Amino acid sequence: MKIAIMGAMPEEITPILERLDSYESIQYAKNNYYKGSFQGVEVVVAYSKIGKVFSTLTAATLLQVFACDILLFTGVAGAVNPELKIGDLIVASKLSQHDLDITIFGHPHGYVPEGSVYIESDKDLRALAKQVAKELDIPIKEGIIATGDQFIACEDKKCFIQDTFEADALEMEGASVATVCDALGVPFFILRSISDAADMDAGFNFEEFVESSAKISAEFLLEMVAKLAILIGNHEKR
Ligand code: ADE
């Protein structure tokens, strides 16, 4: 079992790399992939750069070139649901592209023919997240994440995304990663910690909290990988 651990920015994967047993860096398609192990499990870690195009490339590479069996994404997001505060964790139940718009032809926002408005993440990995959260007494919320190639710092756009997609949080990579994993039949999990509220203060808040929120998400994700390591170990012993 090989686990892909992905972020979009260096801040999102540095706390992961710092805790690996060991790793080597491999260059592929103008990006670095860090192949190593964590508690005896093989992992490949990478950050894609921001946005749907780069994250699609990285997710596809992790699955097709590095042959990872599952993909776990860690990073930060803007809160849409007012219950979510800076540093809170949100697990995507399903994801949609909020900037995909061919509504002029009568289709709903986020939809293209032969696609779907939402892509659901893996149920077992979400259940594992809930179990880890319970054991460590860390609150996590499950909800809808909307993805687009825009940093949202405006109430109007945020309201549109909330009303149209019932989104709880928004970011710039989750739905594209979900699309790749879904197409290739690979279980995936998207975790985000809130860095801002996608409002007029979002730029300042993002800069202030990106590092601390990214760390919160990365540390929770590693707790899940540690749990997976035990499950994989038990399975292989049988
Ligand atoms: N990631 C974190 N905050 C964000 C925001 N406000 N817009 C888009 N992506 C984000």
XYZ file of C-alpha atoms and ligand atoms in Angstrom:
248
model
C 0.000 0.000 0.000
C 1.440 3.330 -1.073
C -0.167 6.549 0.197
C -0.090 9.848 -1.712
C -0.044 12.890 0.563
C -0.679 16.081 -1.312
C -0.921 19.806 -0.620
C -0.991 22.850 -2.871
C 1.669 25.003 -1.205
C 5.000 24.359 0.549
C 3.442 25.381 3.906
C 0.959 22.537 3.522
C 3.482 19.721 3.146
C 6.513 20.950 5.137
C 5.002 19.735 8.453
C 4.545 16.313 6.802
C 8.098 16.089 5.434
C 9.496 17.049 8.848
C 7.901 13.945 10.389
C 8.754 11.292 7.760
C 11.174 8.494 8.772
C 13.199 9.271 5.641
C 12.644 10.413 2.067
C 14.293 11.097 -1.269
C 13.337 13.810 -3.724
C 12.434 12.866 -7.297
C 11.811 15.428 -10.043
C 9.001 14.773 -12.495
C 7.140 17.121 -14.865
C 8.705 20.249 -13.344
C 7.743 19.276 -9.785
C 9.346 17.555 -6.794
C 7.928 14.328 -5.377
C 9.164 13.162 -1.975
C 9.200 9.377 -1.757
C 9.659 8.020 1.743
C 8.077 6.246 4.672
C 6.071 7.137 7.760
C 5.774 4.569 10.538
C 6.706 1.848 8.080
C 4.191 2.826 5.375
C 5.339 3.933 1.924
C 4.303 7.509 1.139
C 4.809 9.929 -1.744
C 4.407 13.574 -0.744
C 4.084 16.565 -3.089
C 2.714 20.059 -3.314
C 1.189 20.948 -6.644
C 1.224 24.760 -6.723
C -2.065 26.621 -6.438
C -5.137 25.960 -8.579
C -7.063 23.294 -10.432
C -4.660 22.769 -13.338
C -1.506 22.172 -11.285
C -3.384 20.066 -8.746
C -4.824 17.903 -11.529
C -1.323 17.315 -12.898
C 0.094 16.423 -9.486
C -2.785 14.149 -8.477
C -2.587 12.291 -11.803
C 1.199 11.941 -11.434
C 0.909 10.607 -7.874
C -1.533 7.957 -9.028
C -0.211 7.042 -12.460
C 3.539 7.590 -12.255
C 4.115 6.873 -8.560
C 1.349 4.243 -8.428
C -0.184 5.397 -5.128
C -3.195 3.413 -3.926
C -4.979 6.173 -2.017
C -4.662 9.959 -1.964
C -4.903 12.188 1.110
C -4.971 15.968 0.638
C -4.073 18.413 3.398
C -4.243 22.206 3.368
C -6.134 25.371 4.191
C -9.510 26.750 3.112
C -11.714 29.793 3.383
C -14.775 29.332 5.606
C -18.209 29.764 4.079
C -20.210 28.273 6.943
C -20.109 30.875 9.740
C -19.700 28.081 12.326
C -16.191 27.459 10.972
C -13.488 29.557 12.631
C -9.777 29.977 11.869
C -7.905 26.748 12.685
C -11.041 24.537 12.555
C -10.815 21.303 10.568
C -13.204 20.403 7.764
C -13.377 17.101 5.904
C -14.951 17.231 2.441
C -17.972 14.956 2.120
C -18.278 15.982 -1.535
C -16.710 18.623 -3.759
C -17.747 20.790 -6.681
C -16.114 23.273 -9.080
C -17.796 26.620 -8.318
C -16.303 28.342 -11.385
C -17.425 25.736 -13.924
C -20.242 27.518 -15.725
C -22.105 26.475 -18.861
C -25.450 27.523 -17.366
C -26.217 29.353 -20.624
C -26.976 25.906 -22.100
C -29.373 25.040 -19.292
C -26.960 23.073 -17.116
C -26.550 23.643 -13.381
C -23.460 25.425 -12.062
C -20.517 23.033 -11.623
C -21.804 20.617 -14.274
C -20.564 19.564 -17.681
C -22.226 16.802 -19.741
C -21.021 13.346 -18.667
C -19.717 14.823 -15.418
C -21.536 15.517 -12.152
C -21.998 18.613 -9.987
C -20.449 16.908 -6.927
C -17.872 14.176 -6.388
C -18.122 12.275 -3.116
C -14.982 11.426 -1.145
C -14.224 7.974 0.245
C -16.589 6.954 3.060
C -14.088 4.661 4.843
C -11.445 7.388 5.017
C -14.046 9.815 6.392
C -15.034 7.234 9.001
C -11.362 6.833 9.921
C -11.084 10.623 10.330
C -14.068 10.616 12.681
C -12.550 7.782 14.717
C -9.193 9.607 15.009
C -10.960 12.852 15.940
C -12.936 11.068 18.647
C -9.898 9.314 20.083
C -7.855 12.522 20.182
C -10.818 14.680 21.192
C -10.282 17.008 18.217
C -13.441 18.573 16.737
C -13.815 18.060 12.984
C -16.697 19.027 10.737
C -17.776 17.235 7.597
C -19.194 19.351 4.782
C -19.260 20.433 1.181
C -16.154 22.045 -0.292
C -16.324 24.230 -3.405
C -13.232 24.671 -5.568
C -12.334 27.326 -8.123
C -9.393 29.149 -9.661
C -9.986 32.295 -7.596
C -8.939 33.435 -4.148
C -12.319 34.547 -2.749
C -12.209 37.726 -0.675
C -15.676 39.130 -1.262
C -19.053 38.598 0.406
C -20.955 38.510 -2.913
C -18.892 35.681 -4.400
C -18.898 33.829 -1.103
C -22.723 34.116 -0.910
C -23.055 32.858 -4.471
C -20.928 29.804 -3.616
C -22.881 29.197 -0.411
C -26.282 29.518 -2.081
C -25.440 27.619 -5.266
C -23.409 24.723 -3.839
C -24.442 24.702 -0.138
C -20.719 24.899 0.484
C -19.204 24.990 3.965
C -15.721 25.919 2.782
C -13.934 26.896 -0.395
C -10.461 26.460 -1.801
C -8.641 26.047 -5.108
C -7.718 22.356 -5.583
C -10.045 19.855 -3.908
C -12.563 19.237 -6.692
C -9.898 18.805 -9.367
C -8.038 16.273 -7.205
C -11.389 14.557 -6.575
C -12.083 14.411 -10.324
C -8.742 12.687 -10.999
C -9.166 10.159 -8.172
C -12.771 9.427 -9.123
C -11.841 8.864 -12.781
C -9.041 6.469 -11.799
C -11.090 4.707 -9.104
C -8.696 5.667 -6.298
C -10.055 6.378 -2.776
C -9.388 9.962 -1.710
C -9.756 12.205 1.315
C -9.638 16.026 1.432
C -8.868 17.741 4.740
C -8.638 21.504 5.246
C -8.080 23.815 8.169
C -9.641 27.268 8.000
C -7.245 30.167 7.289
C -9.821 32.927 6.590
C -13.506 33.586 6.020
C -13.340 34.397 2.270
C -14.454 37.955 3.137
C -12.809 41.363 2.728
C -10.232 40.468 5.426
C -9.373 37.163 3.750
C -6.089 38.337 2.215
C -4.702 39.548 5.561
C -6.062 36.571 7.492
C -4.699 34.097 4.952
C -1.198 35.562 5.221
C -1.354 35.546 9.002
C -2.807 32.051 9.462
C -1.763 29.976 6.442
C 1.196 28.417 8.231
C -0.507 27.640 11.564
C -3.700 26.327 9.932
C -1.723 24.237 7.418
C 0.132 22.673 10.357
C -3.132 21.800 12.149
C -4.378 20.015 9.035
C -1.047 18.237 8.376
C -0.780 16.992 11.948
C -4.285 15.567 11.910
C -3.600 13.889 8.572
C -0.461 12.244 9.983
C -2.539 10.847 12.866
C -4.738 9.243 10.218
C -1.715 7.841 8.391
C -0.435 6.423 11.691
C -3.793 4.683 12.138
C -3.666 3.418 8.545
C -0.141 2.103 9.205
C -1.515 -0.062 12.027
C -4.437 -1.264 9.885
C -2.125 -2.082 6.958
C 0.341 -3.843 9.287
C -2.444 -5.987 10.790
C -3.754 -6.837 7.328
C -0.323 -7.866 6.045
C 0.340 -10.087 9.109
C -2.771 -12.142 8.313
N -7.837 28.948 0.445
C -7.829 29.510 1.663
N -8.588 30.618 1.692
C -9.108 30.759 0.455
C -9.957 31.723 -0.147
N -10.445 32.752 0.537
N -10.268 31.569 -1.458
C -9.787 30.511 -2.158
N -8.970 29.589 -1.642
C -8.627 29.691 -0.344
